[in-house]
């Protein structure tokens, strides 16, 4: 998927779909404002999510992104900003 | 005013320093352990003042207005990016210790150079991605214009595997594996479980011991449940499953503190599991890239037993492994990347070279030092040879003498490739025990390696292929193997160095002359050191090993020392 075509909502949905799988959580309880740490995104899951995002959206992301930003909304905004630089 | 680029390997273990000239050519590379004579030089800064000063003096003598730019082999201190480092294969205290050393080096490496060089060196130190450094180092010596470049190690910036494509001078990352799934950490754990020390870098002892055992199917099956390979990426399996398997091995299959031969079946099982995982990665990579050529880097590329099977077990037709694929080699990668960045910033085209295969990039003996040894010879005979010493050395070896050789610039990387080697006649079945008893003092099972002219490899080895840096273990042909028992391992293999006129002209000539005398164009080559110490660095190191061991002679450039 080209990074130019990624909408904010694509990234948020992708993060939340994968959080649900990795953390064995029902998808419908997760929203863009959910604090990811509260649903089981520990440091290991955070780096795995980074890898999935990097592969899916063909973005080069910094390892620290999942530790700096606490919600899918914050992560998606950060990635879009990084991609625009 | 010319600018030079200094690469610093800053992992915390295996520090090294490399220098690239304004043309993008590596003119010096050496591991810090050689200068310090401290194996792996844990925690030592890569820019040791007295190590690098004579090298810089040489550059400044030729180029008085030279300036310098430094670069490190990591983007950042790991401890600052990952706030909860953990691993199931490596104990937490070891991880924390290693992270602290990496942080220390990442923050302070270069300070010595700034002191020595003053205003000649740029204050800012550039930092480059760890796996990219591995890849650039590997590509620089690769003979291919197009290849898949796979990096496998203990840990990089975000994971322990990366794939790059190398096409016509362009190196591009295709993907990187995220998370703690690591073949390097997996093999380190099995090294400790086998009773060896991963901190001491003894993974290759496991590889050697594997030939004496047989893989235990149950163990292999369990080991293969620890990691999952998906599209080349390495991930941990289910953590509960992993914990059960690790607990089983730690409680039922640990050989810590036991005689090393007891661990032979575990070693064989470890090597089998490692090979299957790595094969899966390489098969995935071939499917993704379609390349026939493979460039392999990272510490896992030191597994020569596996490397020798790649062309038979995967669709790859040719494989290249650099002379220093592990973290020491990243000094070269960082220096080359700094050169490229500087050129690009100046608006100039900067394509990193390839096919630069000469590994002799380190320090060389100084004539003033050999003269001192000559002038003060008392306990030994010393004489300068008139020619390059090849004929006399071949004669000595044919007479069964064990000879240490220190010649020209040292090899960069862990293998002795004829410039810091102990050479001997491989035809004698007793020579292996003799070298172990009188010189090396190492475990009796460990194999010695052969050197052979490239033209003769087909006559002596199955699946012949170039192996200029001892990166590939191949099967000897029978009955030829019976002629060289000292360099045939328990499983009928040898970790060979192939000799060409371009890469090792002098050693090739010695080996050919030995072949003319004996009918066997093969020599035994082992590193010029004693057990537990790095390969010799100074002339005094060489003489010290000579005087305190059973070496019959030492050749330092053209100075021949023999015992009275």
Coordinates of C-alpha atoms in Angstrom, one line a residue:
Chain A
X1 CA 0.0 0.0 0.0
X2 CA 1.4 3.4 -0.9
X3 CA 2.0 5.7 2.0
X4 CA 0.5 8.5 0.0
X5 CA -2.9 6.8 -0.1
X6 CA -3.1 6.1 3.6
X7 CA -5.8 7.9 5.3
X8 CA -5.8 8.6 9.0
X9 CA -8.7 6.2 9.4
X10 CA -6.8 3.4 7.5
X11 CA -4.0 3.6 10.0
X12 CA -6.2 3.8 13.1
X13 CA -8.2 0.8 11.9
X14 CA -5.1 -1.2 11.1
X15 CA -3.6 -0.5 14.6
X16 CA -6.8 -1.4 16.4
X17 CA -7.4 -4.6 14.3
X18 CA -3.9 -5.7 15.2
X19 CA -4.1 -4.7 18.9
X20 CA -7.3 -6.9 19.1
X21 CA -5.4 -9.9 17.6
X22 CA -2.2 -9.4 19.5
X23 CA -3.8 -8.7 22.9
X24 CA -6.8 -11.1 22.4
X25 CA -9.3 -8.3 22.9
X26 CA -12.7 -7.8 21.3
X27 CA -12.3 -5.4 18.5
X28 CA -15.5 -3.5 19.3
X29 CA -14.2 -2.3 22.7
X30 CA -11.2 -0.5 21.1
X31 CA -11.4 3.0 19.8
X32 CA -9.0 5.6 18.6
X33 CA -8.8 7.1 22.1
X34 CA -8.2 3.8 24.0
X35 CA -5.1 3.9 26.0
X36 CA -3.2 1.0 24.3
X37 CA -1.3 0.1 27.5
X38 CA -4.6 -0.6 29.3
X39 CA -5.6 -3.3 26.8
X40 CA -2.4 -5.2 26.9
X41 CA 0.0 -3.4 24.6
X42 CA 3.2 -4.0 26.5
X43 CA 6.7 -3.2 25.2
X44 CA 6.9 -6.4 23.2
X45 CA 3.5 -5.9 21.5
X46 CA 4.4 -2.3 20.8
X47 CA 7.5 -3.3 18.8
X48 CA 5.5 -6.0 17.0
X49 CA 2.9 -3.4 16.1
X50 CA 5.6 -1.1 14.7
X51 CA 6.7 -3.9 12.4
X52 CA 3.2 -4.6 11.2
X53 CA 2.6 -0.9 10.5
X54 CA 6.0 -0.5 8.7
X55 CA 5.3 -3.5 6.5
X56 CA 1.6 -2.6 5.8
X57 CA 2.1 1.1 5.0
X58 CA 5.7 1.0 3.7
X59 CA 6.7 3.6 6.1
X60 CA 10.0 3.8 8.0
X61 CA 9.1 4.3 11.6
X62 CA 11.1 5.1 14.6
X63 CA 11.1 2.4 17.3
X64 CA 10.2 5.0 19.9
X65 CA 6.9 5.9 18.3
X66 CA 4.8 3.3 20.1
X67 CA 6.3 4.4 23.4
X68 CA 5.9 8.1 22.9
X69 CA 2.3 7.9 21.7
X70 CA -0.4 6.3 23.9
X71 CA -3.4 5.9 21.6
X72 CA -4.1 4.8 18.1
X73 CA -5.1 8.3 17.3
X74 CA -1.8 9.7 18.5
X75 CA 0.2 7.1 16.7
X76 CA -1.6 7.6 13.4
X77 CA -1.2 11.4 13.6
X78 CA 2.5 10.9 14.3
X79 CA 3.0 8.6 11.4
X80 CA 1.2 10.9 9.0
X81 CA 3.3 13.8 10.2
X82 CA 6.5 11.7 9.8
X83 CA 5.5 10.7 6.4
X84 CA 4.9 14.3 5.3
X85 CA 8.4 15.4 6.3
Chain B
X1 CA 41.8 19.8 1.9
X2 CA 40.8 16.1 1.9
X3 CA 38.2 14.5 4.2
X4 CA 38.6 11.1 5.7
X5 CA 35.8 9.1 7.4
X6 CA 36.3 7.1 10.6
X7 CA 33.8 4.4 11.4
X8 CA 33.5 3.3 15.0
X9 CA 31.8 0.0 16.0
X10 CA 29.9 0.9 19.2
X11 CA 28.0 -2.2 20.2
X12 CA 29.8 -2.7 23.5
X13 CA 31.5 -5.9 22.4
X14 CA 33.9 -6.4 19.5
X15 CA 34.7 -2.6 19.1
X16 CA 36.6 -1.8 15.9
X17 CA 37.7 1.2 13.9
X18 CA 37.9 1.7 10.2
X19 CA 39.0 4.6 8.0
X20 CA 37.8 5.4 4.5
X21 CA 39.7 7.8 2.3
X22 CA 38.2 10.7 0.2
X23 CA 37.7 8.3 -2.7
X24 CA 35.5 6.0 -0.7
X25 CA 38.1 3.3 -0.3
X26 CA 38.7 1.5 3.1
X27 CA 42.3 2.1 4.0
X28 CA 42.3 0.7 7.5
X29 CA 40.2 -1.5 9.6
X30 CA 41.0 -3.3 12.9
X31 CA 39.3 -4.7 15.9
X32 CA 40.2 -3.1 19.2
X33 CA 40.7 -6.6 20.8
X34 CA 43.9 -7.0 18.7
X35 CA 45.5 -3.8 20.1
X36 CA 44.4 -4.5 23.7
X37 CA 45.0 -8.3 23.4
X38 CA 41.7 -8.7 25.2
X39 CA 39.2 -11.1 23.6
X40 CA 36.2 -9.2 22.4
X41 CA 37.3 -6.1 24.3
X42 CA 34.0 -5.8 26.1
X43 CA 33.4 -2.2 27.0
X44 CA 36.5 -0.8 25.4
X45 CA 36.3 2.3 23.3
X46 CA 37.0 1.6 19.6
X47 CA 39.2 4.7 19.4
X48 CA 42.1 3.8 21.6
X49 CA 44.6 6.6 21.5
X50 CA 47.8 4.6 21.1
X51 CA 46.1 2.2 18.6
X52 CA 45.0 4.8 16.2
X53 CA 47.7 7.5 16.6
X54 CA 50.3 5.7 14.3
X55 CA 47.6 5.2 11.7
X56 CA 46.6 8.8 11.7
X57 CA 50.3 9.9 11.7
X58 CA 50.7 8.0 8.4
X59 CA 47.7 9.7 6.8
X60 CA 48.8 13.1 8.0
X61 CA 52.3 12.6 6.7
X62 CA 50.9 12.1 3.2
X63 CA 48.0 14.5 3.5
X64 CA 48.9 17.3 6.0
X65 CA 45.7 19.1 5.6
X66 CA 43.4 16.1 6.1
X67 CA 40.2 16.5 8.0
X68 CA 38.0 13.8 9.5
X69 CA 34.4 12.9 10.1
X70 CA 33.4 10.2 12.6
X71 CA 30.4 7.9 12.6
X72 CA 29.1 5.2 14.8
X73 CA 27.3 1.9 14.0
X74 CA 24.1 2.6 15.8
X75 CA 21.4 5.3 15.5
X76 CA 21.0 5.6 19.3
X77 CA 21.6 4.0 22.6
X78 CA 19.3 1.0 22.9
X79 CA 18.7 1.8 26.5
X80 CA 17.1 5.1 25.5
X81 CA 14.7 3.7 22.9
X82 CA 13.4 0.5 24.4
X83 CA 12.3 1.0 28.0
X84 CA 11.8 -2.6 29.0
X85 CA 14.5 -4.8 27.4
X86 CA 13.8 -8.5 27.9
X87 CA 14.5 -11.7 26.2
X88 CA 13.8 -15.3 27.0
X89 CA 17.1 -16.5 25.7
X90 CA 19.5 -14.2 27.4
X91 CA 19.4 -13.4 31.1
X92 CA 18.1 -9.9 32.1
X93 CA 21.3 -9.0 33.9
X94 CA 23.3 -9.8 30.8
X95 CA 21.0 -7.7 28.6
X96 CA 21.2 -4.8 31.0
X97 CA 25.0 -5.0 31.1
X98 CA 25.2 -5.2 27.4
X99 CA 22.8 -2.3 27.0
X100 CA 24.9 -0.2 29.4
X101 CA 28.1 -0.8 27.4
X102 CA 26.4 0.0 24.1
X103 CA 25.0 3.2 25.6
X104 CA 28.4 4.1 27.0
X105 CA 30.1 3.5 23.6
X106 CA 27.4 5.3 21.7
X107 CA 27.8 8.3 23.9
X108 CA 31.6 8.5 24.4
X109 CA 33.2 6.8 21.4
X110 CA 35.1 9.4 19.4
X111 CA 36.2 11.4 22.4
X112 CA 39.8 10.0 22.1
X113 CA 39.9 10.9 18.5
X114 CA 38.7 14.4 19.2
X115 CA 41.5 14.8 21.7
X116 CA 44.1 13.4 19.2
X117 CA 42.8 15.2 16.1
X118 CA 41.7 18.5 17.7
X119 CA 40.1 20.8 15.1
X120 CA 40.8 18.5 12.2
X121 CA 37.8 16.4 13.2
X122 CA 34.2 17.5 13.0
X123 CA 32.6 17.9 16.4
X124 CA 29.4 16.1 15.4
X125 CA 29.5 12.4 15.2
X126 CA 27.1 10.8 12.6
X127 CA 25.1 7.8 13.6
X128 CA 23.9 5.1 11.3
X129 CA 21.5 2.2 11.4
X130 CA 23.1 -1.0 12.7
X131 CA 21.8 -3.4 10.1
X132 CA 22.5 -0.9 7.3
X133 CA 26.1 -0.8 8.5
X134 CA 26.2 -4.6 8.3
X135 CA 24.8 -4.5 4.8
X136 CA 27.2 -1.8 3.5
X137 CA 30.1 -3.7 4.9
X138 CA 29.0 -6.9 3.3
X139 CA 28.3 -5.4 -0.1
X140 CA 31.7 -3.6 -0.2
X141 CA 33.6 -6.9 -0.6
X142 CA 30.9 -8.8 -2.5
X143 CA 31.7 -9.8 -6.1
X144 CA 28.1 -9.3 -7.3
X145 CA 26.4 -6.3 -8.9
X146 CA 22.9 -7.7 -8.0
X147 CA 22.0 -9.7 -5.0
X148 CA 19.7 -10.2 -2.0
X149 CA 21.5 -9.0 1.1
X150 CA 20.3 -10.7 4.3
X151 CA 21.5 -9.6 7.8
X152 CA 21.0 -12.0 10.7
X153 CA 22.4 -11.2 14.1
X154 CA 21.6 -11.0 17.8
X155 CA 19.9 -7.7 17.6
X156 CA 19.7 -4.6 15.5
X157 CA 17.8 -1.3 16.0
X158 CA 14.4 -3.0 16.0
X159 CA 15.0 -6.7 15.4
X160 CA 17.4 -9.3 14.4
X161 CA 16.8 -9.8 10.6
X162 CA 16.8 -7.4 7.7
X163 CA 16.6 -7.9 3.9
X164 CA 18.1 -5.4 1.5
X165 CA 18.3 -5.5 -2.3
X166 CA 21.6 -4.7 -3.9
X167 CA 21.1 -3.6 -7.5
X168 CA 23.7 -1.8 -9.6
X169 CA 25.2 0.2 -6.7
X170 CA 21.9 0.9 -4.9
X171 CA 21.3 -0.7 -1.6
X172 CA 17.6 -0.6 -0.5
X173 CA 15.9 -2.1 2.5
X174 CA 13.0 -4.4 1.6
X175 CA 12.0 -5.2 5.2
X176 CA 13.2 -5.6 8.7
X177 CA 12.0 -7.9 11.4
X178 CA 10.7 -6.2 14.5
X179 CA 10.8 -7.6 18.0
X180 CA 13.0 -10.0 20.0
X181 CA 12.8 -13.0 17.6
X182 CA 16.5 -13.6 17.1
X183 CA 18.5 -16.5 15.7
X184 CA 21.6 -14.9 17.3
X185 CA 20.1 -14.9 20.7
X186 CA 18.7 -18.5 20.1
X187 CA 22.2 -19.8 19.3
X188 CA 23.7 -17.9 22.2
X189 CA 21.3 -19.6 24.6
X190 CA 22.2 -23.0 23.2
X191 CA 25.9 -22.1 23.5
X192 CA 25.5 -21.5 27.2
X193 CA 23.3 -24.6 27.6
X194 CA 26.1 -26.7 25.9
X195 CA 28.5 -25.6 28.6
X196 CA 30.3 -22.9 26.6
X197 CA 30.1 -19.1 27.0
X198 CA 28.2 -16.8 24.6
X199 CA 29.8 -13.8 26.3
X200 CA 33.2 -15.1 25.2
X201 CA 31.8 -15.6 21.7
X202 CA 32.0 -19.4 21.8
X203 CA 29.1 -20.1 19.4
X204 CA 31.5 -21.6 16.9
X205 CA 32.7 -24.2 19.5
X206 CA 29.1 -25.5 19.4
X207 CA 29.2 -25.5 15.6
X208 CA 32.4 -27.6 15.8
X209 CA 31.2 -29.9 18.5
X210 CA 28.0 -30.7 16.5
X211 CA 30.0 -33.0 14.2
X212 CA 30.6 -35.4 17.1
X213 CA 26.9 -35.8 18.0
X214 CA 23.7 -36.7 16.3
X215 CA 20.6 -34.5 16.4
X216 CA 18.0 -35.7 18.9
X217 CA 14.7 -35.6 17.0
X218 CA 12.7 -34.7 20.1
X219 CA 15.0 -31.9 21.0
X220 CA 15.1 -30.5 17.5
X221 CA 11.3 -30.6 17.3
X222 CA 11.0 -28.7 20.5
X223 CA 13.6 -26.1 19.4
X224 CA 11.7 -25.6 16.2
X225 CA 8.7 -24.6 18.3
X226 CA 10.4 -21.6 19.8
X227 CA 10.5 -19.3 16.8
X228 CA 8.2 -18.6 13.9
X229 CA 9.5 -17.6 10.5
X230 CA 6.9 -15.6 8.4
X231 CA 8.0 -14.1 5.1
X232 CA 11.6 -14.1 6.4
X233 CA 10.8 -12.3 9.6
X234 CA 11.6 -14.0 12.9
X235 CA 9.1 -13.9 15.7
X236 CA 8.7 -15.6 19.0
X237 CA 6.2 -18.4 19.2
X238 CA 3.5 -18.3 21.9
X239 CA 5.2 -17.2 25.1
X240 CA 3.7 -19.9 27.3
X241 CA 4.9 -22.6 24.8
X242 CA 8.3 -20.9 24.8
X243 CA 8.5 -20.8 28.6
X244 CA 7.7 -24.6 28.8
X245 CA 10.3 -25.5 26.2
X246 CA 13.0 -23.4 27.7
X247 CA 12.2 -24.8 31.1
X248 CA 12.5 -28.3 29.7
X249 CA 15.9 -27.6 28.3
X250 CA 17.2 -25.7 31.3
X251 CA 16.2 -28.5 33.7
X252 CA 16.6 -31.6 31.5
X253 CA 19.2 -30.9 28.8
X254 CA 21.7 -28.5 30.3
X255 CA 25.4 -29.4 30.1
X256 CA 26.6 -26.4 32.0
X257 CA 29.7 -27.4 34.0
X258 CA 29.9 -30.8 32.4
X259 CA 32.7 -32.2 30.1
X260 CA 32.2 -30.6 26.7
X261 CA 31.9 -33.9 24.8
X262 CA 28.7 -34.7 26.8
X263 CA 27.0 -31.9 25.0
X264 CA 27.7 -33.2 21.5
X265 CA 24.1 -34.3 20.8
X266 CA 22.7 -31.0 22.0
X267 CA 25.2 -29.1 19.8
X268 CA 24.1 -31.2 16.8
X269 CA 20.5 -30.5 17.6
X270 CA 21.2 -26.8 18.0
X271 CA 23.0 -26.7 14.6
X272 CA 20.1 -28.6 13.0
X273 CA 17.5 -26.3 14.3
X274 CA 19.5 -23.2 13.5
X275 CA 19.9 -24.5 9.9
X276 CA 16.2 -25.2 9.4
X277 CA 15.2 -21.8 10.7
X278 CA 17.8 -20.1 8.5
X279 CA 16.9 -22.1 5.4
X280 CA 13.3 -21.0 5.8
X281 CA 14.4 -17.4 5.9
X282 CA 16.5 -17.8 2.8
X283 CA 13.8 -19.6 0.9
X284 CA 11.4 -16.8 1.8
X285 CA 13.9 -14.2 0.7
X286 CA 14.5 -16.0 -2.6
X287 CA 10.8 -16.1 -3.3
X288 CA 10.5 -12.4 -2.5
X289 CA 13.6 -11.2 -4.5
X290 CA 14.2 -13.8 -7.2
X291 CA 18.0 -13.1 -6.9
X292 CA 20.4 -15.9 -7.6
X293 CA 23.1 -14.2 -5.5
X294 CA 23.1 -14.0 -1.8
X295 CA 25.1 -11.6 0.4
X296 CA 25.0 -12.7 4.1
X297 CA 26.0 -10.5 7.0
X298 CA 25.6 -10.1 10.7
X299 CA 27.1 -12.4 13.4
X300 CA 25.0 -15.4 12.2
X301 CA 27.0 -15.3 9.0
X302 CA 29.9 -16.8 10.9
X303 CA 28.1 -20.1 11.0
X304 CA 30.4 -21.6 8.3
X305 CA 28.9 -25.1 8.6
X306 CA 25.5 -23.8 7.6
X307 CA 26.9 -21.4 5.0
X308 CA 28.5 -24.3 3.1
X309 CA 25.1 -25.9 2.6
X310 CA 23.3 -22.9 1.2
X311 CA 23.9 -23.4 -2.5
X312 CA 22.8 -27.1 -2.2
X313 CA 19.7 -26.4 0.0
X314 CA 18.3 -23.2 -1.5
X315 CA 17.8 -21.7 -5.0
X316 CA 20.7 -19.3 -4.4
X317 CA 23.6 -20.1 -6.7
X318 CA 26.3 -18.0 -5.2
X319 CA 26.9 -16.8 -1.7
X320 CA 29.2 -14.1 -0.3
X321 CA 30.1 -13.5 3.3
X322 CA 32.5 -10.7 4.2
X323 CA 35.6 -11.3 6.2
X324 CA 34.1 -9.5 9.2
X325 CA 30.4 -10.1 9.1
X326 CA 29.8 -9.5 12.8
X327 CA 29.8 -6.2 14.7
X328 CA 33.5 -5.4 14.2
X329 CA 32.8 -5.1 10.5
X330 CA 30.3 -2.4 11.1
X331 CA 33.1 0.1 11.6
X332 CA 33.6 -0.3 7.8
X333 CA 29.9 0.1 7.2
X334 CA 29.7 3.3 9.3
X335 CA 32.8 4.8 7.6
X336 CA 31.4 4.1 4.1
X337 CA 28.0 5.5 5.0
X338 CA 29.7 8.7 6.3
X339 CA 31.6 9.0 3.1
X340 CA 28.4 8.6 1.1
X341 CA 26.5 11.1 3.2
X342 CA 29.3 13.7 2.9
X343 CA 29.5 13.3 -0.8
X344 CA 25.7 13.6 -1.2
X345 CA 25.7 16.7 0.9
X346 CA 28.3 18.2 -1.4
X347 CA 26.1 17.4 -4.4
X348 CA 28.4 14.7 -5.7
X349 CA 27.5 11.2 -6.9
X350 CA 28.4 8.6 -4.2
X351 CA 28.0 5.0 -5.1
X352 CA 29.5 2.6 -2.6
X353 CA 32.0 0.3 -4.2
X354 CA 31.7 -3.4 -4.3
X355 CA 34.1 -6.3 -5.1
X356 CA 36.7 -4.8 -2.8
X357 CA 37.7 -8.2 -1.4
X358 CA 41.1 -7.7 0.2
X359 CA 40.7 -8.3 3.9
X360 CA 44.3 -7.2 4.8
X361 CA 43.3 -3.8 6.3
X362 CA 45.0 -3.8 9.8
X363 CA 48.3 -2.9 11.4
X364 CA 51.5 -4.1 9.9
X365 CA 54.8 -5.0 11.6
X366 CA 57.2 -2.0 11.7
X367 CA 60.8 -2.6 10.4
X368 CA 62.2 -0.9 13.4
X369 CA 60.5 -3.5 15.6
X370 CA 61.7 -6.5 13.7
X371 CA 65.2 -4.9 13.7
X372 CA 65.0 -4.8 17.5
X373 CA 64.1 -8.5 17.6
X374 CA 67.0 -9.3 15.2
X375 CA 69.5 -7.2 17.1
X376 CA 68.6 -8.7 20.5
X377 CA 68.3 -12.3 19.5
X378 CA 69.8 -14.4 22.2
X379 CA 67.6 -17.3 22.9
X380 CA 66.8 -17.9 19.3
X381 CA 68.4 -17.7 15.8
X382 CA 67.3 -14.7 13.8
X383 CA 68.0 -14.0 10.1
X384 CA 66.5 -11.9 7.4
X385 CA 65.6 -13.8 4.3
X386 CA 66.7 -12.4 1.0
X387 CA 63.5 -13.1 -0.8
X388 CA 59.9 -13.3 0.4
X389 CA 60.5 -16.4 2.3
X390 CA 58.0 -18.6 0.5
X391 CA 60.4 -21.3 -0.6
X392 CA 62.1 -21.6 2.8
X393 CA 58.8 -21.7 4.6
X394 CA 57.5 -24.4 2.3
X395 CA 60.6 -26.5 3.0
X396 CA 60.2 -26.0 6.8
X397 CA 56.5 -27.0 6.6
X398 CA 57.3 -30.1 4.6
X399 CA 59.8 -31.1 7.3
X400 CA 56.9 -31.0 9.8
X401 CA 57.8 -27.7 11.4
X402 CA 55.0 -25.6 13.0
X403 CA 55.5 -22.0 11.9
X404 CA 53.9 -18.8 13.0
X405 CA 53.6 -16.2 10.3
X406 CA 53.1 -12.4 10.8
X407 CA 53.2 -10.8 7.4
X408 CA 52.1 -7.4 6.2
X409 CA 48.7 -5.8 7.2
X410 CA 46.6 -7.9 9.6
X411 CA 43.4 -9.5 8.4
X412 CA 40.2 -7.7 9.4
X413 CA 37.7 -10.2 10.9
X414 CA 38.0 -13.2 13.2
X415 CA 39.8 -15.6 10.8
X416 CA 43.5 -15.8 10.3
X417 CA 44.0 -15.7 6.5
X418 CA 47.7 -16.1 6.2
X419 CA 49.0 -12.8 7.6
X420 CA 48.6 -13.8 11.3
X421 CA 48.5 -17.6 10.9
X422 CA 50.2 -20.7 12.3
X423 CA 50.9 -23.0 9.4
X424 CA 51.7 -26.7 9.4
X425 CA 51.7 -29.9 7.3
X426 CA 48.2 -31.4 7.3
X427 CA 49.4 -34.8 6.2
X428 CA 50.5 -35.8 9.7
X429 CA 47.8 -37.4 11.8
X430 CA 49.6 -36.2 14.9
X431 CA 50.1 -32.6 14.1
X432 CA 46.6 -31.6 15.4
X433 CA 47.4 -33.0 18.9
X434 CA 50.9 -31.5 18.7
X435 CA 49.6 -28.0 17.9
X436 CA 47.0 -28.3 20.6
X437 CA 49.4 -29.5 23.2
X438 CA 52.4 -27.3 22.3
X439 CA 50.9 -24.1 21.0
X440 CA 47.2 -23.5 21.2
X441 CA 46.2 -25.3 24.4
X442 CA 42.6 -25.6 23.2
X443 CA 39.9 -28.3 23.2
X444 CA 41.1 -31.4 21.4
X445 CA 38.0 -31.9 19.3
X446 CA 38.1 -28.6 17.6
X447 CA 39.1 -28.8 13.9
X448 CA 41.9 -27.0 12.1
X449 CA 41.3 -25.4 8.8
X450 CA 42.8 -26.0 5.4
X451 CA 44.1 -23.5 2.8
X452 CA 44.1 -24.5 -0.8
X453 CA 44.7 -22.8 -4.2
X454 CA 41.3 -22.0 -5.8
X455 CA 42.3 -24.0 -8.9
X456 CA 42.6 -27.2 -6.8
X457 CA 39.3 -26.9 -4.8
X458 CA 37.4 -29.0 -7.4
X459 CA 39.9 -31.9 -6.9
X460 CA 39.5 -31.9 -3.2
X461 CA 36.1 -30.8 -2.2
X462 CA 32.4 -31.6 -2.9
X463 CA 30.2 -28.7 -3.9
X464 CA 33.3 -26.5 -4.6
X465 CA 32.9 -22.7 -4.2
X466 CA 35.1 -19.7 -3.4
X467 CA 35.8 -19.3 0.3
X468 CA 38.4 -16.5 0.6
X469 CA 37.7 -15.8 4.2
X470 CA 37.0 -19.3 5.7
X471 CA 33.3 -18.6 5.6
X472 CA 32.2 -22.0 4.2
X473 CA 32.6 -25.5 5.5
X474 CA 32.6 -28.1 2.7
X475 CA 32.8 -31.8 2.5
X476 CA 36.2 -33.3 1.5
X477 CA 36.3 -35.7 -1.4
X478 CA 37.3 -39.3 -0.5
X479 CA 39.9 -40.7 -0.7
X480 CA 41.7 -37.4 -1.0
X481 CA 40.7 -36.6 2.5
X482 CA 42.9 -39.4 3.8
X483 CA 46.0 -37.5 2.7
X484 CA 45.2 -34.5 5.0
X485 CA 43.9 -36.0 8.3
X486 CA 44.9 -33.0 10.3
X487 CA 42.4 -30.7 8.6
X488 CA 39.5 -33.2 8.2
X489 CA 36.8 -32.7 10.8
X490 CA 34.9 -35.5 12.4
X491 CA 32.1 -35.3 9.8
X492 CA 34.5 -35.3 6.9
X493 CA 34.4 -31.5 6.3
X494 CA 36.9 -28.7 6.3
X495 CA 36.4 -24.9 6.8
X496 CA 38.6 -24.0 3.9
X497 CA 40.3 -20.8 2.7
X498 CA 40.6 -20.7 -1.0
X499 CA 43.6 -18.8 -2.3
X500 CA 43.8 -16.7 -5.4
X501 CA 46.6 -14.6 -6.9
X502 CA 44.6 -11.5 -6.2
X503 CA 43.6 -12.1 -2.6
X504 CA 46.4 -14.1 -1.1
X505 CA 49.3 -14.3 -3.6
X506 CA 52.1 -15.1 -1.1
X507 CA 50.2 -17.8 0.8
X508 CA 49.1 -19.3 -2.5
X509 CA 52.7 -19.5 -3.6
X510 CA 53.8 -21.1 -0.3
X511 CA 51.0 -23.7 -0.6
X512 CA 51.8 -24.4 -4.2
X513 CA 55.5 -24.8 -3.4
X514 CA 54.5 -27.1 -0.5
X515 CA 52.4 -29.1 -3.0
X516 CA 55.4 -29.4 -5.4
X517 CA 57.5 -30.9 -2.6
X518 CA 54.9 -33.2 -1.1
X519 CA 52.3 -33.7 -3.8
X520 CA 49.6 -32.2 -1.5
X521 CA 48.6 -28.6 -2.3
X522 CA 47.0 -28.1 1.1
X523 CA 48.3 -26.5 4.3
X524 CA 46.9 -26.4 7.9
X525 CA 46.1 -22.8 8.9
X526 CA 45.1 -21.8 12.4
X527 CA 45.1 -18.3 14.0
X528 CA 48.4 -17.1 15.5
X529 CA 47.3 -16.9 19.1
X530 CA 47.1 -19.0 22.2
X531 CA 43.8 -20.1 23.7
X532 CA 41.8 -17.3 25.2
X533 CA 43.8 -14.5 23.6
X534 CA 43.1 -12.6 20.4
X535 CA 45.3 -13.0 17.4
X536 CA 48.8 -11.4 17.9
X537 CA 49.0 -7.7 17.1
X538 CA 52.5 -6.5 17.8
X539 CA 55.9 -8.0 16.9
X540 CA 56.4 -8.5 20.6
X541 CA 53.1 -10.4 20.8
X542 CA 54.3 -12.8 18.1
X543 CA 57.7 -13.3 19.7
X544 CA 56.0 -13.9 23.1
X545 CA 53.9 -16.7 21.7
X546 CA 57.0 -18.1 19.9
X547 CA 59.1 -18.1 23.1
X548 CA 56.4 -19.5 25.3
X549 CA 55.0 -22.2 23.1
X550 CA 56.1 -25.1 21.0
X551 CA 56.3 -23.2 17.8
X552 CA 59.3 -24.3 15.8
X553 CA 59.7 -21.0 13.9
X554 CA 58.2 -17.6 13.3
X555 CA 58.4 -15.5 10.1
X556 CA 57.8 -11.8 10.7
X557 CA 57.7 -10.3 7.3
X558 CA 61.2 -11.5 6.1
X559 CA 62.7 -12.1 9.6
X560 CA 62.9 -15.8 10.4
X561 CA 63.2 -16.8 14.0
X562 CA 64.1 -20.4 14.8
X563 CA 64.8 -22.0 18.1
X564 CA 68.3 -23.0 19.2

